[in-house]
């Protein structure tokens, strides 16, 4: 029992990039345990996803059945424990996306195993002590899991996406008999967008309460994001007000992003917001209050009224 | 309908916690503590459901003795009685197994919890409990309309209970997922589920007379051995504040020629 099992996430038939960041965590973990990296794909009609994952891991366990059409935590968690046995996994890992956060702890409980959430790396050069941010990212804790099988979710921004292996791994069918679930999928109200995904974009433009009302996004933020081919993010304040969809929230309790360029517009820089973007390479803050805490983390700060600054910036790019 | 809501005592999220000089523990003496903000949302939702369906709202916390204060706050908001399980640990798994015992004792139809605690952002308690109980789960419960909506002002619950089934709108990546689960079930709350009420003065007075039972882990037969332990703490690399640029031209110049990000 020294292998690492990566639980895959896929959307609309495509393997999530977050899963590949989890694979690179797993490769490092496998070096430490002397095992190899396995993958688990559950779904219905997902051969292409399994083949895709096999480019990155030695063995893919593939549970393909109508019962897995919707990624319900209740059924998927059962598949994970069975996959973990099949893979002889000492570590079971999944990217800490909304889906990973929903699913993995449930599997850990079914397994009676300990779990560390949202880990960002290893505490030492060898062994399986993990690092995870606590207290809104103000403190990094090194943690140890006592059970033989360890469950971890990995923070996508803190691991590079894995490279393809020289020769792809094999795909093995995994039989999972799940009793009929007590959860039913009703519908998914997707946020339509032709922009890059927030967590994967190289540039993110985020808006806050300084935009005054919902119109600020279409009138100011979107034209700027268009110019930069950027994804759009937001502070909690504007998400709560319903100006933009929930899934745009950047922060401790929203998404963690680490683009090359993060532009915060009319955002004060509360610690909970900063927790979600301080890993960005270059941070720009535009705020009319020179005392705004966002300037403490910004590489470039501009103290100006955003209603003047943003149209000018957009026109000069 | 009997609803169990969980409330965790956490350090005030407006303040910074310090690390002890030996790096092995956190200094929480003299810190102020609050109820985990997600749990206030959980309590609010339970109270709204209680208004619609009747029954009882039982507040439970696992933690130090002082967690009674956070239980009392929830009682002041309107919950009916409280249960404290005393425990000194940071392990989600111990908490979950303690909660499992309480659920088996109390037999609620619904357990509402926060999606994460703001001390260590574990985001796993509800999922663990659901796994241990083999109950269905609906995590990150939200509402379709924003918190400014007329419905919110009318204080309607975001969770819909009908005929032994619960319908939940949950915040997922890329949109809102609608699920229906059989009761009993576990729900965890996201920020957009509701706007928690403030405790009223009469509420605070009444809360003082409400019953708070106390158990130890041993009373409940819970093995206190943690599965996760924190062995050391350190400060993250902090970013340095950069430069203030005087105008847009300067900003564009720096981004293009210095940072080379556009
Ligand atoms: C449990 C919990 C979890 C949280 N999680 C998150 C999270 O994940 N993400 C998050 O973002 N927040 C989160 N918050 C909320 C956070 O504490 C702040 O309240 C929030 O980030 C503030 O949003 P804001 O910066 O848009 O608004 P404000 O703090 O109101 O700031 C608006 C800024 O706009 C500036 N401004 C106003 N007008 C103009 C103008 N014309 N031109 C230029 N600048 C202008 C102002 O100077 C001000 O700095 C959380 C809070 C709690 C309690
Ligand atoms: N010790 C505890 N006592 C009561 N509830 C808890 C405890 N720990 C976690 N919870 C609940 O679980 C939710 C998620 O917390 P966590 O998984 O620890 O981030 C919290 O919002 C609480 O509702």
XYZ file of C-alpha atoms and ligand atoms in Angstrom:
655
model
C 0.000 0.000 0.000
C 2.180 2.836 -1.192
C 0.423 4.162 -4.273
C -1.241 7.505 -4.709
C -4.763 7.699 -6.111
C -5.846 10.891 -7.858
C -9.604 11.301 -8.129
C -10.402 13.024 -11.406
C -12.870 15.791 -12.050
C -14.273 16.363 -15.510
C -16.772 18.737 -16.988
C -18.604 18.311 -20.263
C -16.347 15.398 -21.213
C -13.092 17.251 -20.541
C -10.620 16.466 -17.790
C -10.360 19.448 -15.417
C -7.033 21.246 -15.373
C -7.236 21.228 -11.576
C -6.937 17.432 -11.700
C -3.592 17.749 -13.472
C -2.290 19.964 -10.680
C -3.328 17.240 -8.258
C -1.406 14.716 -10.380
C 1.778 16.688 -9.910
C 1.210 16.653 -6.138
C 0.711 12.876 -6.447
C 3.957 12.425 -8.389
C 5.869 14.071 -5.564
C 3.988 12.022 -2.955
C 4.740 8.800 -4.890
C 8.458 9.598 -4.817
C 8.204 9.771 -1.056
C 6.217 6.550 -0.597
C 7.978 4.571 -3.322
C 4.656 3.931 -5.049
C 3.135 4.932 -8.361
C 0.329 7.290 -9.292
C -3.092 5.871 -10.118
C -6.167 7.746 -11.234
C -9.895 7.267 -10.752
C -12.512 8.362 -13.264
C -16.193 7.956 -12.495
C -18.949 8.911 -14.880
C -21.203 7.675 -17.621
C -19.747 7.477 -21.129
C -16.400 8.807 -19.996
C -13.890 6.641 -21.899
C -12.311 9.713 -23.445
C -11.692 11.217 -20.000
C -10.140 7.963 -18.769
C -7.859 7.832 -21.836
C -6.888 11.435 -21.270
C -6.000 10.831 -17.621
C -3.966 7.743 -18.625
C -1.545 10.110 -20.379
C -0.514 11.301 -16.916
C -0.782 8.313 -14.535
C 0.289 4.646 -14.543
C -3.133 3.086 -14.045
C -6.592 4.570 -14.441
C -9.442 2.868 -12.597
C -12.545 3.603 -14.573
C -15.988 3.250 -13.023
C -18.326 3.924 -15.899
C -22.021 3.442 -15.177
C -25.283 5.385 -15.508
C -25.286 5.735 -11.710
C -22.318 8.087 -12.070
C -23.821 10.360 -14.699
C -24.012 13.240 -12.230
C -21.109 13.631 -9.865
C -23.059 13.169 -6.652
C -20.943 13.052 -3.513
C -23.068 10.237 -2.143
C -22.273 7.802 -4.961
C -18.854 9.070 -5.920
C -17.540 8.759 -2.358
C -18.350 5.047 -2.443
C -16.509 4.658 -5.736
C -13.507 6.442 -4.236
C -13.160 3.989 -1.357
C -13.393 1.047 -3.755
C -10.927 2.722 -6.125
C -8.568 3.347 -3.210
C -8.554 -0.370 -2.395
C -8.057 -1.320 -6.054
C -5.170 1.131 -6.312
C -3.692 0.015 -2.974
C -3.517 3.690 -2.182
C -1.797 5.075 0.876
C -2.789 8.585 -0.225
C -6.059 9.532 -1.911
C -5.975 13.013 -3.401
C -8.378 15.298 -5.200
C -8.120 18.922 -6.235
C -9.806 21.259 -3.751
C -12.392 22.612 -6.178
C -16.019 22.940 -5.105
C -16.546 19.376 -6.350
C -13.457 18.023 -4.571
C -14.402 19.745 -1.338
C -17.885 18.281 -1.535
C -16.836 14.727 -2.301
C -13.526 13.766 -0.761
C -14.210 14.190 2.990
C -17.251 11.951 2.675
C -15.052 9.215 1.213
C -12.522 9.726 4.017
C -15.274 9.116 6.575
C -16.494 5.995 4.766
C -12.898 4.805 4.902
C -12.388 5.836 8.533
C -9.324 7.725 7.310
C -7.910 11.082 8.342
C -8.107 13.967 5.924
C -6.270 17.276 5.412
C -8.012 19.873 3.233
C -6.557 22.311 0.764
C -2.917 21.428 1.146
C -0.290 23.560 -0.565
C 2.814 21.384 -0.249
C 4.998 19.182 1.893
C 6.512 20.250 5.206
C 9.886 18.599 4.677
C 12.040 17.047 1.969
C 10.819 13.584 2.797
C 7.828 11.996 4.453
C 4.159 12.862 4.343
C 3.743 15.924 6.494
C 1.588 18.392 4.607
C 1.277 22.150 4.702
C -2.062 23.894 4.730
C -3.037 27.541 5.165
C -5.196 28.330 8.184
C -6.543 31.593 9.657
C -7.386 33.034 6.217
C -3.888 32.277 4.985
C -2.164 34.186 7.799
C -0.597 31.023 9.178
C 0.770 27.924 7.494
C 0.277 24.742 9.503
C 2.267 21.542 9.066
C 0.036 18.555 9.679
C 0.246 14.845 10.093
C -2.391 12.242 9.349
C -2.329 9.274 11.704
C -4.234 6.713 9.634
C -2.443 4.415 7.237
C -4.513 5.704 4.338
C -4.453 9.474 4.113
C -6.929 11.669 2.292
C -5.881 15.115 1.061
C -7.391 17.763 -1.141
C -4.823 19.876 -2.952
C -5.014 23.588 -3.717
C -4.802 23.923 -7.516
C -2.868 27.217 -7.519
C 0.011 25.706 -5.557
C 0.936 22.895 -7.936
C 1.907 23.069 -11.612
C -0.148 21.037 -14.061
C 1.557 17.666 -14.657
C 3.240 16.865 -17.970
C 2.260 13.865 -20.073
C 4.169 10.657 -19.365
C 6.450 9.245 -22.054
C 4.169 6.268 -22.459
C 0.571 6.378 -21.313
C -0.756 4.222 -18.493
C -3.428 1.565 -18.718
C -7.152 1.895 -18.147
C -8.867 -0.749 -16.002
C -12.593 -1.078 -15.532
C -13.659 -0.735 -11.899
C -16.932 -2.303 -10.848
C -18.787 -0.318 -8.216
C -22.239 -1.397 -7.122
C -23.888 1.528 -5.436
C -27.272 1.210 -3.755
C -29.776 3.655 -5.174
C -28.823 7.044 -3.831
C -30.903 9.276 -1.584
C -29.700 12.272 -3.604
C -31.232 13.268 -6.930
C -29.765 15.675 -9.423
C -32.429 18.155 -10.526
C -30.630 20.626 -12.779
C -27.522 22.687 -13.214
C -27.972 26.377 -13.862
C -24.718 27.089 -15.629
C -23.234 30.575 -15.727
C -22.731 31.172 -19.434
C -19.415 32.802 -20.205
C -16.975 32.825 -23.067
C -14.184 34.119 -20.908
C -11.331 32.022 -19.532
C -12.130 30.250 -16.270
C -11.376 32.316 -13.203
C -9.087 29.716 -11.661
C -7.190 29.072 -14.884
C -6.865 32.551 -16.397
C -3.504 34.285 -16.747
C -5.153 37.632 -16.094
C -8.015 38.394 -13.724
C -9.858 41.699 -13.354
C -11.935 41.856 -10.167
C -14.504 44.412 -9.156
C -15.717 45.446 -5.725
C -18.259 47.654 -4.051
C -16.449 50.733 -5.354
C -18.263 50.094 -8.654
C -21.413 51.487 -6.952
C -23.937 49.216 -8.644
C -24.393 46.188 -10.893
C -23.866 48.309 -14.050
C -20.217 48.713 -13.118
C -19.451 45.232 -14.393
C -20.823 45.511 -17.953
C -19.801 49.154 -18.299
C -16.302 49.154 -16.809
C -14.955 45.733 -15.843
C -16.011 43.787 -18.942
C -14.448 46.130 -21.532
C -11.183 46.080 -19.572
C -11.305 42.274 -19.239
C -12.010 42.015 -22.986
C -8.882 44.013 -23.790
C -6.780 41.738 -21.578
C -8.546 38.437 -22.432
C -9.058 38.234 -18.706
C -11.404 36.340 -16.439
C -13.618 38.384 -14.130
C -13.651 38.057 -10.365
C -15.401 39.905 -7.569
C -15.379 40.626 -3.866
C -17.919 39.048 -1.586
C -19.718 42.335 -1.133
C -20.798 42.515 -4.766
C -21.603 38.812 -5.007
C -23.864 39.068 -1.961
C -25.608 42.007 -3.597
C -26.365 39.828 -6.596
C -24.441 42.018 -9.081
C -22.496 39.008 -10.337
C -22.838 35.225 -9.933
C -21.580 33.517 -6.759
C -18.929 31.592 -8.539
C -16.990 34.790 -9.268
C -16.135 35.382 -5.611
C -12.414 35.470 -4.956
C -11.259 34.901 -1.383
C -11.003 32.769 1.707
C -14.479 31.427 1.211
C -14.637 31.749 -2.563
C -12.064 30.874 -5.192
C -8.324 31.021 -4.795
C -6.620 32.439 -7.876
C -2.979 33.023 -8.769
C -2.819 34.616 -12.240
C 0.147 36.480 -13.706
C -1.791 39.698 -13.390
C -4.582 40.481 -10.906
C -6.276 43.870 -11.121
C -8.421 44.814 -8.115
C -10.832 47.621 -8.925
C -12.736 49.326 -6.101
C -11.873 46.540 -3.660
C -10.753 47.514 -0.164
C -8.536 44.463 0.379
C -10.147 42.797 3.390
C -8.084 39.899 4.673
C -10.712 37.451 3.412
C -10.366 38.806 -0.120
C -6.579 38.931 -0.020
C -6.506 35.268 1.081
C -7.799 34.368 -2.366
C -5.452 36.392 -4.546
C -2.177 37.094 -2.762
C -0.456 34.288 -4.678
C -0.862 36.276 -7.921
C 2.379 37.209 -9.659
C 1.643 40.887 -10.201
C -1.124 42.691 -8.355
C -2.552 46.041 -9.391
C -4.938 47.980 -7.160
C -7.071 50.876 -8.251
C -8.842 52.565 -5.375
C -9.610 56.166 -4.505
C -8.735 55.678 -0.829
C -4.955 55.851 -0.324
C -5.382 54.061 3.021
C -7.123 51.027 1.506
C -5.398 47.843 2.745
C -5.303 46.455 -0.800
C -2.296 48.734 -1.438
C -0.336 46.688 1.149
C -0.299 43.704 -1.191
C -0.262 45.510 -4.550
C 2.849 45.743 -6.718
C 1.354 48.772 -8.434
C -1.218 50.995 -6.824
C -3.134 53.816 -8.424
C -5.060 56.172 -6.141
C -7.809 57.483 -8.361
C -11.550 57.443 -8.964
C -12.173 54.215 -10.835
C -14.891 55.805 -12.985
C -12.162 57.920 -14.526
C -9.262 55.462 -14.323
C -10.836 52.340 -15.814
C -12.095 53.845 -19.109
C -8.703 55.490 -19.550
C -6.839 52.267 -18.809
C -9.073 50.333 -21.193
C -8.507 52.845 -23.967
C -4.735 52.807 -23.526
C -4.277 49.054 -23.753
C -39.434 19.055 12.228
C -36.483 18.609 14.542
C -33.365 20.358 13.276
C -29.874 20.129 14.703
C -27.588 23.082 13.980
C -23.897 23.143 14.741
C -22.047 26.171 16.067
C -18.304 26.298 16.423
C -16.450 28.795 18.589
C -13.746 30.433 16.462
C -11.318 33.286 16.931
C -12.636 36.660 15.844
C -11.906 36.760 12.114
C -11.146 40.473 12.287
C -8.040 39.809 14.394
C -4.753 38.108 13.660
C -3.785 35.056 15.678
C -0.114 34.809 16.684
C 2.182 31.826 16.720
C 3.915 30.773 19.969
C 7.705 31.321 19.958
C 8.378 27.590 19.694
C 6.188 27.382 16.591
C 4.194 24.488 18.044
C 1.008 26.204 19.086
C -1.134 29.276 18.522
C -1.524 32.045 21.065
C -5.227 32.499 21.610
C -5.105 33.942 25.135
C -6.775 37.317 25.207
C -8.287 36.773 21.750
C -11.939 37.441 21.298
C -14.078 34.607 20.048
C -17.209 34.514 17.946
C -19.578 31.969 16.516
C -18.296 30.840 13.143
C -20.092 33.207 10.712
C -21.284 30.345 8.510
C -22.960 28.835 11.555
C -25.012 31.973 12.147
C -26.341 31.417 8.646
C -27.091 27.807 9.606
C -28.973 28.926 12.725
C -30.931 31.517 10.746
C -31.987 28.925 8.195
C -33.043 26.503 10.917
C -35.172 29.222 12.519
C -36.851 30.062 9.219
C -37.633 26.390 8.611
C -38.907 26.131 12.163
C -41.265 29.027 11.534
C -42.602 27.304 8.442
C -42.767 23.728 9.752
C -42.700 23.886 13.551
C -40.713 21.470 15.693
C -37.502 22.181 17.508
C -34.087 23.707 16.801
C -31.272 22.182 18.855
C -27.865 23.900 18.832
C -24.802 21.752 19.327
C -21.151 22.567 19.703
C -18.088 20.454 20.300
C -15.153 22.246 21.879
C -13.946 24.019 24.977
C -16.333 24.755 27.816
C -16.493 28.419 26.772
C -18.335 27.364 23.616
C -21.437 27.699 25.802
C -21.247 31.401 24.956
C -21.708 30.717 21.255
C -24.500 28.249 22.017
C -26.229 30.971 24.069
C -25.938 33.383 21.147
C -27.780 30.923 18.944
C -30.392 30.445 21.683
C -30.751 34.216 21.811
C -31.451 34.222 18.074
C -34.325 31.833 18.821
C -33.058 28.248 18.952
C -34.756 26.122 21.601
C -32.041 24.288 23.509
C -28.348 23.527 23.399
C -25.887 20.679 23.767
C -22.184 21.085 24.408
C -19.709 18.273 24.010
C -16.499 19.263 25.752
C -13.340 18.381 23.827
C -9.857 19.808 23.405
C -8.761 19.055 19.852
C -8.583 20.562 16.403
C -9.411 17.353 14.552
C -12.514 17.492 12.357
C -12.831 13.738 12.612
C -13.249 13.721 16.399
C -15.878 16.465 16.057
C -17.685 14.499 13.382
C -17.793 11.324 15.452
C -19.068 13.290 18.455
C -21.754 14.867 16.282
C -22.627 11.429 14.933
C -23.371 10.238 18.478
C -25.544 13.281 19.156
C -27.454 12.766 15.938
C -28.097 9.166 16.877
C -29.341 10.294 20.298
C -31.447 13.192 19.073
C -32.713 11.717 15.782
C -33.208 15.020 13.939
C -34.630 15.074 10.428
C -32.129 17.640 9.283
C -28.677 18.812 10.370
C -27.589 22.260 9.186
C -23.917 23.213 9.479
C -21.628 25.889 8.112
C -19.608 25.084 5.005
C -16.326 25.881 6.720
C -14.981 27.250 9.951
C -12.959 30.437 9.625
C -10.214 29.266 12.009
C -8.775 26.575 9.826
C -11.069 26.512 6.795
C -11.240 22.719 6.911
C -14.486 22.513 4.950
C -15.121 18.871 5.740
C -17.230 18.519 8.867
C -20.629 18.195 7.187
C -19.295 15.817 4.562
C -17.602 13.656 7.230
C -20.761 13.524 9.311
C -22.831 12.623 6.259
C -20.351 9.850 5.479
C -20.420 8.478 9.014
C -24.223 8.530 9.141
C -24.613 7.414 5.543
C -27.074 10.274 5.054
C -27.391 12.267 1.851
C -25.618 15.629 1.837
C -26.164 18.965 0.158
C -23.144 21.179 0.735
C -22.717 24.918 0.012
C -26.440 25.664 0.119
C -27.369 28.983 -1.438
C -30.292 30.846 -2.913
C -31.144 31.592 -6.484
C -31.822 35.253 -5.931
C -29.324 37.639 -4.339
C -29.578 38.627 -0.710
C -31.175 41.899 -1.766
C -34.226 40.105 -3.126
C -37.774 40.594 -1.902
C -37.899 36.929 -0.802
C -34.949 37.475 1.450
C -36.635 40.480 2.933
C -39.708 38.308 3.497
C -37.410 35.965 5.446
C -38.331 32.896 3.477
C -36.063 29.875 3.932
C -33.795 29.032 1.014
C -34.115 25.322 1.779
C -37.393 23.829 0.647
C -38.794 20.908 2.642
C -41.747 19.051 1.236
C -42.981 15.519 1.763
C -39.839 14.091 3.305
C -37.681 15.673 0.635
C -35.419 18.638 0.703
C -34.584 20.736 -2.332
C -31.359 22.689 -2.234
C -29.669 25.112 -4.592
C -25.943 24.714 -4.149
C -22.969 26.808 -5.177
C -20.817 24.725 -7.494
C -17.994 25.751 -9.817
C -19.522 27.315 -12.911
C -23.067 27.703 -11.667
C -25.805 26.617 -9.292
C -26.679 22.952 -8.882
C -30.176 21.998 -7.803
C -30.410 18.792 -5.791
C -33.193 16.990 -4.063
C -32.341 14.724 -1.140
C -34.362 12.403 1.098
C -34.601 13.352 4.750
C -32.837 12.901 7.078
C -29.994 14.823 5.483
C -27.016 17.064 6.128
C -26.860 20.579 4.686
C -23.908 22.951 4.829
C -24.467 26.652 4.301
C -22.753 29.042 1.930
C -22.757 32.818 2.362
C -25.700 33.511 0.091
C -28.270 31.329 1.834
C -29.614 34.090 4.042
C -28.843 37.166 6.090
C -28.699 36.082 9.759
C -30.835 38.035 12.211
C -29.461 39.817 15.254
C -30.465 38.545 18.674
C -33.102 40.801 20.229
C -32.908 41.940 23.834
C -35.877 39.761 24.897
C -34.181 36.943 22.959
C -31.041 37.357 25.016
C -33.050 37.353 28.245
C -34.959 34.222 27.266
C -31.779 32.449 26.218
C -30.483 32.586 29.765
C -33.275 30.236 30.857
C -32.918 27.781 28.013
C -31.401 24.404 28.714
C -27.819 23.582 27.679
C -26.857 19.953 28.331
C -23.235 18.985 28.616
C -21.432 15.766 27.733
C -17.813 14.696 27.506
C -16.450 12.634 24.630
C -16.287 9.747 27.090
C -20.008 10.085 27.959
C -20.757 9.606 24.286
C -18.292 6.760 23.842
C -16.205 8.734 21.326
C -12.555 7.758 20.905
C -10.671 11.044 21.517
C -7.654 10.075 19.373
C -7.332 12.609 16.541
C -6.551 11.487 12.991
C -5.122 14.856 12.026
C -2.681 16.806 14.170
C -0.934 20.093 13.562
C 2.734 19.713 14.403
C 4.143 23.157 13.590
C 3.049 26.617 12.554
C 4.850 29.234 10.504
C 4.191 32.592 8.883
C 3.616 32.629 5.136
C 5.885 34.695 2.926
C 4.221 38.076 3.023
C 4.014 40.282 -0.035
C 5.752 43.610 0.112
C 3.738 46.691 -0.730
C 4.956 47.926 -4.094
C 4.878 51.387 -5.618
C 2.142 53.928 -6.069
C 2.040 55.082 -9.674
C 0.917 58.617 -10.461
C -1.297 57.954 -13.447
C -2.559 55.435 -15.992
C 0.307 56.061 -18.398
C 2.795 55.172 -15.688
C 0.774 52.083 -14.782
C 0.615 50.849 -18.368
C 4.332 51.492 -18.756
C 5.209 49.467 -15.629
C 2.937 46.582 -16.594
C 4.414 46.496 -20.083
C 8.109 47.132 -19.440
C 8.783 46.226 -15.807
C 6.379 43.431 -14.836
C 5.949 42.364 -18.486
C 2.466 41.059 -17.876
C 0.603 42.773 -20.712
C -16.773 34.697 7.012
C -16.425 35.717 5.981
C -15.966 35.300 4.766
C -15.637 36.214 3.777
N -15.160 35.765 2.579
C -14.822 36.654 1.634
C -14.275 36.229 0.389
O -14.089 35.039 0.143
N -13.988 37.177 -0.533
C -14.179 38.510 -0.307
O -13.912 39.319 -1.206
N -14.678 38.931 0.855
C -15.009 38.033 1.827
N -15.536 38.489 2.998
C -15.935 39.901 3.100
C -14.797 40.848 3.402
O -14.574 40.881 4.777
C -15.151 42.264 2.895
O -16.351 42.667 3.497
C -15.312 42.353 1.383
O -14.209 41.765 0.739
C -15.443 43.809 0.987
O -15.701 43.926 -0.385
P -15.246 45.229 -1.180
O -13.790 45.408 -1.047
O -15.824 45.100 -2.548
O -16.080 46.366 -0.456
P -15.603 47.540 0.511
O -14.835 47.028 1.642
O -16.817 48.339 0.766
O -14.580 48.380 -0.369
C -14.926 49.150 -1.466
C -13.674 49.912 -1.874
O -13.950 50.650 -3.044
C -13.293 51.918 -2.943
N -14.039 52.858 -3.776
C -15.289 53.347 -3.581
N -15.631 54.168 -4.580
C -14.572 54.224 -5.422
C -14.313 54.924 -6.637
N -15.229 55.729 -7.195
N -13.106 54.757 -7.221
C -12.151 53.954 -6.664
N -12.354 53.267 -5.517
C -13.544 53.398 -4.912
C -13.337 52.270 -1.479
O -12.273 53.161 -1.161
C -13.177 50.897 -0.820
O -11.811 50.636 -0.524
C -15.824 37.583 4.013
C -16.271 38.004 5.250
C -16.556 37.097 6.246
C -17.022 37.587 7.572
N -16.231 21.623 16.998
C -17.333 21.856 16.311
N -18.526 21.988 16.947
C -19.645 22.233 16.275
N -19.694 22.361 14.950
C -18.553 22.230 14.268
C -17.312 21.971 14.892
N -16.361 21.917 13.945
C -16.990 22.135 12.786
N -18.304 22.314 12.971
C -19.334 22.591 11.973
O -18.854 22.226 10.710
C -18.807 23.340 9.850
C -17.648 23.182 8.906
O -16.455 23.270 9.630
P -15.076 22.745 9.128
O -15.312 21.496 8.327
O -14.322 22.475 10.380
O -14.471 23.844 8.308
C -18.777 24.545 10.770
O -19.349 25.670 10.155
C -19.636 24.048 11.915
O -21.000 24.207 11.598
